[in-house]
Amino acid sequence: MLSARGARWAKIGYAHGAQNRFHPTENPQGMVSFDNAENWLMHSDLTRFINKLNFDESCCAYGEGYTGTLRLRAAMANHINNHFEPAHRIDAEEITFAAGVTDLNEACALVTCNPDADEAIMLGRPVYGAFSRDLCMRTGVGLEYVPVGDTDQFSPACVAAFDAGYEAAKSRGKTVRALIICNPHNPLGQCYPRETLVGLLQLCARKGIHLISDEIYALSVYNRNDRKCEVFTSIRSIDFSGIIDPRQVHVLYGMSKDFGAGGMRLGCVISQNREFTDAVRSRCRFASPSQFSMEIAASLLEDQDYIRSFLEESHARLLQNRLLAESLLSRAGIDFHDKGNAGLFIWLDLNPFLPITETNGDGWSAQRLLSERLEQAGVSMSTGESYRAPEPGRFRLVFSLDEASLREGIRRISHIASGVAVE
């Protein structure tokens, strides 16, 4: 009845959103969802700002086209110039908006790679799990996941691993057309140092490929007094002169993470490549952002005093919640990646708690079983398997929830890990 493509998509499935959400008094048996990386800590603040706005009738029209109003693009350019410390000022004409960074991930794949031609995009691992759908589902593009082994994924030594990954793909007849990095990283919550970014730019220059830097958590970075952590360095803060053709470098950013505004469905790509920009804008007719969302975002970005106070408060709340989560996990005997100072999540190591199964094999079946048990106990998390973790037992826990949900969710995890029934 369906095309082969339609039948394939039907089997992939889709997210249903949070159902039966936990509430300490109204629904204490509900599900604690650590899945979606949303900054729930700032929703009430953002809502108060939005409720003060007045929309005029222009928001009811199609407006200026598919790719973001000039007002919004100018406001975003000013925001980037103020907070990302670019080596050269960003111009509004470099910015293209669409209905979320998810859509722009696909756009980048479509305009950099030829479909069904053994062309691919290279990524490190572990890495954001939804890239596999964002970049591949409708494009025919392949992904080359590069293992770094014992190498620090954020040190300059990782460049050699990506070089080897590129050559390995080439030996299999694959043509790598782009490298994507998450900076700050998802799911590890670390930032790349400048030296590593320069090394990756040099690699992409040598190979003649694009570098796409997903910087959607750029301003969700918080200072930790308990350890030294890398600060955020945007790829655009580096002067490309003598390193790489600026037309090979593109940045992804949006409103969903730093501003706790996933419901706006608003993201942008920033590029100095006119042909790349024109190609993305032509395709954006299929994912044009809402005029109302653009009006809200422009008003927000233009109010730099409010943004400064908003981000300061967000950083304080994120750090407070992260430290609470780490304390609860440590008390429960659960190990985690402790070098993060960015993003909304903690990378857990539940390998010691994987159940023994008849088909344990490489351990991934045991991880799936543990994930099922966690779901049955009323807590959901993204698994390391979807994030291409090198070994089983890893889970991503989003800590930017209200305190009651955070405490209850970790309580349930600790009970399942220790084999105690959740009450």
Short mmCIF file of C-alpha atoms in Angstrom, two decimals:
data_model
loop_
_atom_site.label_atom_id
_atom_site.label_comp_id
_atom_site.label_asym_id
_atom_site.label_seq_id
_atom_site.Cartn_x
_atom_site.Cartn_y
_atom_site.Cartn_z
CA MET A 1 0.00 0.00 0.00
CA LEU A 2 2.88 2.38 0.79
CA SER A 3 6.03 3.08 -1.13
CA ALA A 4 9.14 1.27 0.05
CA ARG A 5 10.23 4.56 1.59
CA GLY A 6 6.90 5.05 3.36
CA ALA A 7 6.95 1.51 4.72
CA ARG A 8 10.49 2.05 6.00
CA TRP A 9 9.51 5.29 7.73
CA ALA A 10 6.48 3.66 9.33
CA LYS A 11 8.77 1.13 10.99
CA ILE A 12 11.14 3.79 12.31
CA GLY A 13 8.49 5.22 14.61
CA TYR A 14 8.31 8.69 16.11
CA ALA A 15 8.37 10.46 19.46
CA HIS A 16 5.00 10.70 21.19
CA GLY A 17 6.07 13.33 23.70
CA ALA A 18 5.85 13.11 27.47
CA GLN A 19 2.86 11.13 28.68
CA ASN A 20 1.66 10.62 32.24
CA ARG A 21 4.22 13.10 33.61
CA PHE A 22 5.21 12.79 37.28
CA HIS A 23 3.96 15.39 39.75
CA PRO A 24 4.76 15.03 43.47
CA THR A 25 1.14 15.57 44.59
CA GLU A 26 -1.11 15.34 41.53
CA ASN A 27 0.52 12.31 39.89
CA PRO A 28 3.15 10.74 42.17
CA GLN A 29 3.12 7.47 40.19
CA GLY A 30 3.71 9.27 36.89
CA MET A 31 6.70 8.98 34.60
CA VAL A 32 9.88 10.95 35.28
CA SER A 33 11.28 11.74 31.86
CA PHE A 34 15.02 12.35 31.63
CA ASP A 35 14.81 12.03 27.83
CA ASN A 36 14.37 15.41 26.20
CA ALA A 37 17.01 18.05 26.85
CA GLU A 38 14.78 20.94 27.88
CA ASN A 39 15.58 23.68 30.35
CA TRP A 40 12.43 23.45 32.45
CA LEU A 41 14.12 25.65 35.05
CA MET A 42 13.58 28.79 32.94
CA HIS A 43 10.14 28.17 31.43
CA SER A 44 8.26 30.37 33.89
CA ASP A 45 10.69 33.26 33.37
CA LEU A 46 10.40 33.04 29.59
CA THR A 47 6.61 32.79 29.77
CA ARG A 48 6.41 35.99 31.81
CA PHE A 49 8.47 37.79 29.16
CA ILE A 50 6.30 36.47 26.32
CA ASN A 51 3.04 37.39 28.04
CA LYS A 52 4.06 41.05 28.06
CA LEU A 53 4.34 41.18 24.26
CA ASN A 54 1.68 42.55 21.94
CA PHE A 55 1.40 41.02 18.46
CA ASP A 56 0.20 43.05 15.51
CA GLU A 57 -1.65 41.75 12.47
CA SER A 58 1.56 41.31 10.44
CA CYS A 59 2.14 38.06 12.36
CA CYS A 60 -0.96 36.63 10.66
CA ALA A 61 0.58 37.04 7.19
CA TYR A 62 3.22 35.04 5.33
CA GLY A 63 5.63 37.89 5.93
CA GLU A 64 9.07 38.17 4.37
CA GLY A 65 9.40 34.64 3.08
CA TYR A 66 10.69 31.36 4.41
CA THR A 67 14.03 32.08 6.03
CA GLY A 68 13.59 34.58 8.85
CA THR A 69 12.59 38.21 8.96
CA LEU A 70 15.32 40.80 8.56
CA ARG A 71 14.51 42.05 12.06
CA LEU A 72 15.08 38.58 13.53
CA ARG A 73 18.25 37.92 11.55
CA ALA A 74 19.67 41.29 12.58
CA ALA A 75 18.77 40.62 16.23
CA MET A 76 20.42 37.19 16.11
CA ALA A 77 23.53 38.63 14.43
CA ASN A 78 23.79 41.19 17.23
CA HIS A 79 23.29 38.45 19.85
CA ILE A 80 26.05 36.30 18.33
CA ASN A 81 28.37 39.29 18.08
CA ASN A 82 27.77 40.12 21.74
CA HIS A 83 28.12 36.61 23.20
CA PHE A 84 30.17 34.40 20.82
CA GLU A 85 33.12 36.77 20.35
CA PRO A 86 33.42 36.17 16.58
CA ALA A 87 36.73 37.03 14.92
CA HIS A 88 34.76 39.02 12.35
CA ARG A 89 31.32 40.46 13.00
CA ILE A 90 28.40 38.31 11.88
CA ASP A 91 26.12 39.92 9.31
CA ALA A 92 22.37 39.29 9.10
CA GLU A 93 22.82 37.98 5.55
CA GLU A 94 24.89 35.07 6.89
CA ILE A 95 21.94 33.83 8.96
CA THR A 96 19.11 31.59 7.78
CA PHE A 97 16.22 30.56 10.03
CA ALA A 98 14.06 27.46 9.83
CA ALA A 99 11.63 25.61 12.08
CA GLY A 100 14.31 24.24 14.39
CA VAL A 101 17.90 23.00 14.26
CA THR A 102 16.61 19.47 13.62
CA ASP A 103 15.42 20.61 10.21
CA LEU A 104 18.66 22.47 9.56
CA ASN A 105 20.66 19.33 10.34
CA GLU A 106 18.86 17.69 7.45
CA ALA A 107 19.36 20.77 5.27
CA CYS A 108 23.11 20.65 5.88
CA ALA A 109 23.19 16.99 4.86
CA LEU A 110 21.16 17.68 1.72
CA VAL A 111 23.30 20.55 0.48
CA THR A 112 26.73 19.08 1.29
CA CYS A 113 26.26 15.43 0.26
CA ASN A 114 24.91 13.69 -2.82
CA PRO A 115 22.24 11.11 -1.95
CA ASP A 116 22.84 7.42 -2.60
CA ALA A 117 26.35 8.12 -3.86
CA ASP A 118 28.34 6.65 -0.96
CA GLU A 119 28.81 10.14 0.44
CA ALA A 120 28.87 10.58 4.19
CA ILE A 121 29.16 12.88 7.17
CA MET A 122 31.75 12.13 9.86
CA LEU A 123 31.08 12.36 13.60
CA GLY A 124 32.87 11.37 16.79
CA ARG A 125 31.34 9.01 19.32
CA PRO A 126 29.51 9.14 21.60
CA VAL A 127 27.39 11.85 20.01
CA TYR A 128 23.83 13.18 19.95
CA GLY A 129 21.65 10.20 19.10
CA ALA A 130 19.08 11.89 16.86
CA PHE A 131 21.73 12.81 14.28
CA SER A 132 21.12 9.39 12.74
CA ARG A 133 17.55 10.41 11.88
CA ASP A 134 18.11 14.12 11.33
CA LEU A 135 20.89 13.58 8.82
CA CYS A 136 19.83 10.35 7.14
CA MET A 137 16.10 9.62 7.24
CA ARG A 138 15.17 11.53 4.07
CA THR A 139 18.57 12.23 2.54
CA GLY A 140 20.25 8.96 1.59
CA VAL A 141 23.41 10.25 3.28
CA GLY A 142 25.64 7.89 5.25
CA LEU A 143 27.25 8.52 8.64
CA GLU A 144 30.80 7.61 9.60
CA TYR A 145 31.17 7.35 13.39
CA VAL A 146 34.79 7.71 14.44
CA PRO A 147 35.95 5.94 17.61
CA VAL A 148 38.60 7.83 19.57
CA GLY A 149 39.57 4.92 21.81
CA ASP A 150 41.52 6.05 24.86
CA THR A 151 42.20 9.45 23.29
CA ASP A 152 40.67 12.47 24.99
CA GLN A 153 37.88 13.41 22.58
CA PHE A 154 38.47 17.10 23.31
CA SER A 155 42.25 17.20 23.08
CA PRO A 156 44.17 18.03 19.88
CA ALA A 157 45.03 14.32 19.72
CA CYS A 158 41.47 13.63 18.53
CA VAL A 159 42.35 15.20 15.17
CA ALA A 160 44.46 12.16 14.31
CA ALA A 161 41.47 9.91 15.09
CA PHE A 162 39.27 11.87 12.69
CA ASP A 163 42.02 11.79 10.06
CA ALA A 164 42.19 8.01 10.42
CA GLY A 165 38.39 7.80 10.28
CA TYR A 166 38.33 9.78 7.06
CA GLU A 167 40.94 7.52 5.46
CA ALA A 168 39.18 4.37 6.69
CA ALA A 169 35.94 5.53 5.09
CA LYS A 170 37.78 6.33 1.88
CA SER A 171 39.29 2.83 1.79
CA ARG A 172 35.72 1.43 1.90
CA GLY A 173 34.68 3.57 -1.05
CA LYS A 174 32.96 6.25 1.07
CA THR A 175 33.44 9.94 0.38
CA VAL A 176 33.26 12.05 3.53
CA ARG A 177 31.89 15.49 2.67
CA ALA A 178 31.55 17.04 6.13
CA LEU A 179 32.52 16.76 9.80
CA ILE A 180 29.94 17.64 12.46
CA ILE A 181 30.91 18.48 16.02
CA CYS A 182 28.74 19.40 19.01
CA ASN A 183 30.34 22.25 20.92
CA PRO A 184 29.41 22.21 23.78
CA HIS A 185 29.24 18.45 23.48
CA ASN A 186 26.11 16.35 23.67
CA PRO A 187 26.08 14.08 25.72
CA LEU A 188 29.39 14.71 27.54
CA GLY A 189 28.73 18.36 28.40
CA GLN A 190 32.26 19.59 27.66
CA CYS A 191 33.57 22.38 25.46
CA TYR A 192 36.29 22.04 22.85
CA PRO A 193 39.46 24.06 23.53
CA ARG A 194 40.63 26.48 20.85
CA GLU A 195 43.68 24.37 19.97
CA THR A 196 41.50 21.37 19.13
CA LEU A 197 39.11 23.47 17.05
CA VAL A 198 42.02 24.86 15.04
CA GLY A 199 43.28 21.31 14.47
CA LEU A 200 39.86 20.21 13.21
CA LEU A 201 39.67 23.23 10.90
CA GLN A 202 43.10 22.36 9.51
CA LEU A 203 41.98 18.75 8.96
CA CYS A 204 38.87 19.86 7.08
CA ALA A 205 40.99 22.22 4.98
CA ARG A 206 43.39 19.40 4.05
CA LYS A 207 40.55 17.04 3.15
CA GLY A 208 38.47 19.69 1.41
CA ILE A 209 35.37 19.01 3.52
CA HIS A 210 32.85 21.14 5.43
CA LEU A 211 32.99 21.64 9.19
CA ILE A 212 29.56 22.06 10.78
CA SER A 213 29.67 23.19 14.41
CA ASP A 214 26.46 22.58 16.37
CA GLU A 215 26.64 25.27 19.07
CA ILE A 216 23.08 25.05 20.33
CA TYR A 217 24.25 24.85 24.00
CA ALA A 218 26.74 27.72 23.59
CA LEU A 219 25.34 29.83 26.42
CA SER A 220 24.31 26.95 28.69
CA VAL A 221 27.80 26.86 30.21
CA TYR A 222 28.27 27.38 33.94
CA ASN A 223 31.38 28.01 36.03
CA ARG A 224 32.33 25.27 38.48
CA ASN A 225 34.40 26.12 41.53
CA ASP A 226 35.07 22.45 42.30
CA ARG A 227 37.11 21.75 39.15
CA LYS A 228 38.76 23.41 36.18
CA CYS A 229 36.67 23.17 33.03
CA GLU A 230 37.04 24.50 29.50
CA VAL A 231 35.04 27.60 28.63
CA PHE A 232 33.02 27.79 25.42
CA THR A 233 34.92 28.82 22.30
CA SER A 234 32.82 29.31 19.18
CA ILE A 235 34.31 28.14 15.92
CA ARG A 236 33.54 31.63 14.61
CA SER A 237 35.79 33.18 17.27
CA ILE A 238 38.77 31.81 15.32
CA ASP A 239 40.25 33.86 12.48
CA PHE A 240 40.14 31.47 9.51
CA SER A 241 42.88 33.34 7.64
CA GLY A 242 45.60 30.90 6.66
CA ILE A 243 43.66 27.98 8.18
CA ILE A 244 40.61 27.22 6.04
CA ASP A 245 38.35 28.73 3.41
CA PRO A 246 35.54 30.40 5.44
CA ARG A 247 33.03 28.96 2.96
CA GLN A 248 33.68 25.49 4.44
CA VAL A 249 32.55 26.41 7.98
CA HIS A 250 28.94 26.59 9.19
CA VAL A 251 27.42 27.09 12.66
CA LEU A 252 24.07 25.81 13.96
CA TYR A 253 22.28 27.65 16.76
CA GLY A 254 18.72 28.12 18.00
CA MET A 255 16.30 29.17 20.71
CA SER A 256 15.47 25.78 22.21
CA LYS A 257 18.31 25.18 24.68
CA ASP A 258 19.87 28.43 25.92
CA PHE A 259 16.45 30.08 26.14
CA GLY A 260 14.37 27.06 27.19
CA ALA A 261 12.19 27.65 24.15
CA GLY A 262 11.89 24.35 22.32
CA GLY A 263 8.25 25.15 21.64
CA MET A 264 9.23 28.08 19.44
CA ARG A 265 10.61 25.63 16.85
CA LEU A 266 13.22 28.14 15.74
CA GLY A 267 16.82 27.51 14.71
CA CYS A 268 19.39 29.08 12.42
CA VAL A 269 22.48 28.25 10.41
CA ILE A 270 25.26 30.82 10.08
CA SER A 271 27.50 30.62 7.02
CA GLN A 272 29.78 32.83 4.93
CA ASN A 273 29.17 30.57 1.94
CA ARG A 274 26.64 32.34 -0.31
CA GLU A 275 25.90 29.25 -2.42
CA PHE A 276 25.40 27.14 0.72
CA THR A 277 23.07 29.79 2.16
CA ASP A 278 21.07 30.05 -1.07
CA ALA A 279 20.67 26.27 -1.21
CA VAL A 280 19.48 26.05 2.39
CA ARG A 281 17.08 28.97 1.91
CA SER A 282 15.55 27.39 -1.20
CA ARG A 283 14.81 24.26 0.78
CA CYS A 284 13.45 26.15 3.81
CA ARG A 285 10.08 26.60 2.12
CA PHE A 286 9.31 23.15 3.57
CA ALA A 287 10.12 24.24 7.13
CA SER A 288 9.34 27.92 7.36
CA PRO A 289 9.30 29.29 10.91
CA SER A 290 6.15 30.76 12.43
CA GLN A 291 5.72 34.53 12.23
CA PHE A 292 4.64 34.52 15.88
CA SER A 293 7.76 32.61 16.94
CA MET A 294 9.96 35.00 15.01
CA GLU A 295 8.27 38.01 16.62
CA ILE A 296 8.85 36.56 20.09
CA ALA A 297 12.47 35.65 19.35
CA ALA A 298 13.27 39.05 17.85
CA SER A 299 11.79 40.85 20.86
CA LEU A 300 13.79 38.64 23.20
CA LEU A 301 17.09 38.97 21.34
CA GLU A 302 16.75 42.74 21.06
CA ASP A 303 16.46 43.08 24.83
CA GLN A 304 20.11 42.48 25.68
CA ASP A 305 19.71 43.62 29.30
CA TYR A 306 17.02 41.01 29.83
CA ILE A 307 19.10 38.34 28.10
CA ARG A 308 22.08 39.03 30.36
CA SER A 309 19.96 38.64 33.50
CA PHE A 310 18.12 35.63 32.04
CA LEU A 311 21.36 33.80 31.20
CA GLU A 312 22.90 34.64 34.57
CA GLU A 313 19.91 33.13 36.34
CA SER A 314 19.87 30.13 34.00
CA HIS A 315 23.54 29.41 34.70
CA ALA A 316 22.97 29.55 38.45
CA ARG A 317 19.98 27.20 38.32
CA LEU A 318 21.67 24.76 35.95
CA LEU A 319 24.75 24.55 38.16
CA GLN A 320 22.62 24.10 41.28
CA ASN A 321 20.67 21.27 39.67
CA ARG A 322 23.76 19.60 38.24
CA LEU A 323 25.50 19.61 41.62
CA LEU A 324 22.35 18.21 43.26
CA ALA A 325 22.11 15.45 40.65
CA GLU A 326 25.79 14.58 41.03
CA SER A 327 25.42 14.43 44.81
CA LEU A 328 22.38 12.14 44.60
CA LEU A 329 24.08 9.88 42.05
CA SER A 330 27.26 9.63 44.12
CA ARG A 331 25.28 8.71 47.23
CA ALA A 332 23.55 5.99 45.20
CA GLY A 333 26.90 4.59 44.05
CA ILE A 334 26.26 5.49 40.41
CA ASP A 335 29.26 6.63 38.39
CA PHE A 336 29.05 9.39 35.79
CA HIS A 337 31.18 11.57 33.52
CA ASP A 338 32.28 14.30 35.92
CA LYS A 339 34.03 16.74 33.58
CA GLY A 340 30.95 18.49 32.24
CA ASN A 341 30.19 22.17 32.72
CA ALA A 342 27.76 22.72 29.86
CA GLY A 343 24.42 21.51 28.55
CA LEU A 344 21.50 20.03 30.43
CA PHE A 345 22.62 16.44 30.98
CA ILE A 346 24.93 14.00 32.75
CA TRP A 347 26.41 10.90 31.08
CA LEU A 348 25.80 7.96 33.42
CA ASP A 349 27.70 4.68 33.66
CA LEU A 350 25.26 1.95 34.67
CA ASN A 351 27.47 -0.83 33.33
CA PRO A 352 27.96 -2.39 36.81
CA PHE A 353 24.18 -2.72 37.10
CA LEU A 354 23.49 -4.38 33.74
CA PRO A 355 21.39 -7.52 34.27
CA ILE A 356 22.74 -10.90 33.25
CA THR A 357 20.80 -12.30 30.29
CA GLU A 358 20.93 -15.50 28.29
CA THR A 359 21.80 -13.46 25.22
CA ASN A 360 24.16 -11.03 26.91
CA GLY A 361 26.57 -11.21 23.99
CA ASP A 362 28.25 -7.85 23.68
CA GLY A 363 26.17 -6.35 26.50
CA TRP A 364 23.78 -4.29 24.39
CA SER A 365 20.88 -6.68 25.01
CA ALA A 366 21.49 -6.26 28.75
CA GLN A 367 21.37 -2.49 28.34
CA ARG A 368 18.04 -2.75 26.52
CA LEU A 369 16.68 -4.90 29.33
CA LEU A 370 17.85 -2.40 31.95
CA SER A 371 16.21 0.39 29.96
CA GLU A 372 12.95 -1.58 29.95
CA ARG A 373 13.16 -2.07 33.72
CA LEU A 374 13.73 1.62 34.23
CA GLU A 375 10.69 2.41 32.08
CA GLN A 376 8.61 -0.03 34.11
CA ALA A 377 9.79 1.72 37.27
CA GLY A 378 8.63 5.04 35.88
CA VAL A 379 11.82 6.67 34.60
CA SER A 380 12.99 7.11 31.01
CA MET A 381 16.42 8.06 29.67
CA SER A 382 18.20 8.04 26.33
CA THR A 383 20.47 5.01 26.03
CA GLY A 384 24.12 4.99 25.10
CA GLU A 385 23.40 2.64 22.23
CA SER A 386 21.54 5.38 20.35
CA TYR A 387 24.41 7.76 21.11
CA ARG A 388 26.93 5.31 19.63
CA ALA A 389 28.65 4.81 22.98
CA PRO A 390 31.69 2.57 22.62
CA GLU A 391 30.49 0.23 25.37
CA PRO A 392 27.09 -0.71 26.89
CA GLY A 393 25.73 0.70 30.11
CA ARG A 394 25.75 4.41 29.31
CA PHE A 395 22.62 6.55 29.70
CA ARG A 396 22.00 10.30 29.33
CA LEU A 397 20.20 11.89 32.27
CA VAL A 398 18.72 15.36 31.75
CA PHE A 399 18.98 17.21 35.08
CA SER A 400 17.24 20.50 34.16
CA LEU A 401 13.91 19.46 35.71
CA ASP A 402 12.18 20.66 38.85
CA GLU A 403 13.84 19.44 42.03
CA ALA A 404 11.05 17.04 43.01
CA SER A 405 11.18 15.25 39.65
CA LEU A 406 14.98 15.12 39.72
CA ARG A 407 15.08 13.60 43.20
CA GLU A 408 12.32 11.09 42.46
CA GLY A 409 13.83 10.02 39.15
CA ILE A 410 17.27 9.38 40.63
CA ARG A 411 15.63 7.55 43.55
CA ARG A 412 13.96 5.20 41.08
CA ILE A 413 17.18 4.69 39.14
CA SER A 414 19.09 3.84 42.32
CA HIS A 415 16.44 1.33 43.37
CA ILE A 416 16.51 -0.45 40.01
CA ALA A 417 20.32 -0.41 39.98
CA SER A 418 20.45 -1.99 43.43
CA GLY A 419 17.72 -4.51 42.65
CA VAL A 420 15.19 -3.00 45.06
CA ALA A 421 11.57 -2.73 43.96
CA VAL A 422 10.39 0.82 43.39
CA GLU A 423 7.49 1.76 45.64
#
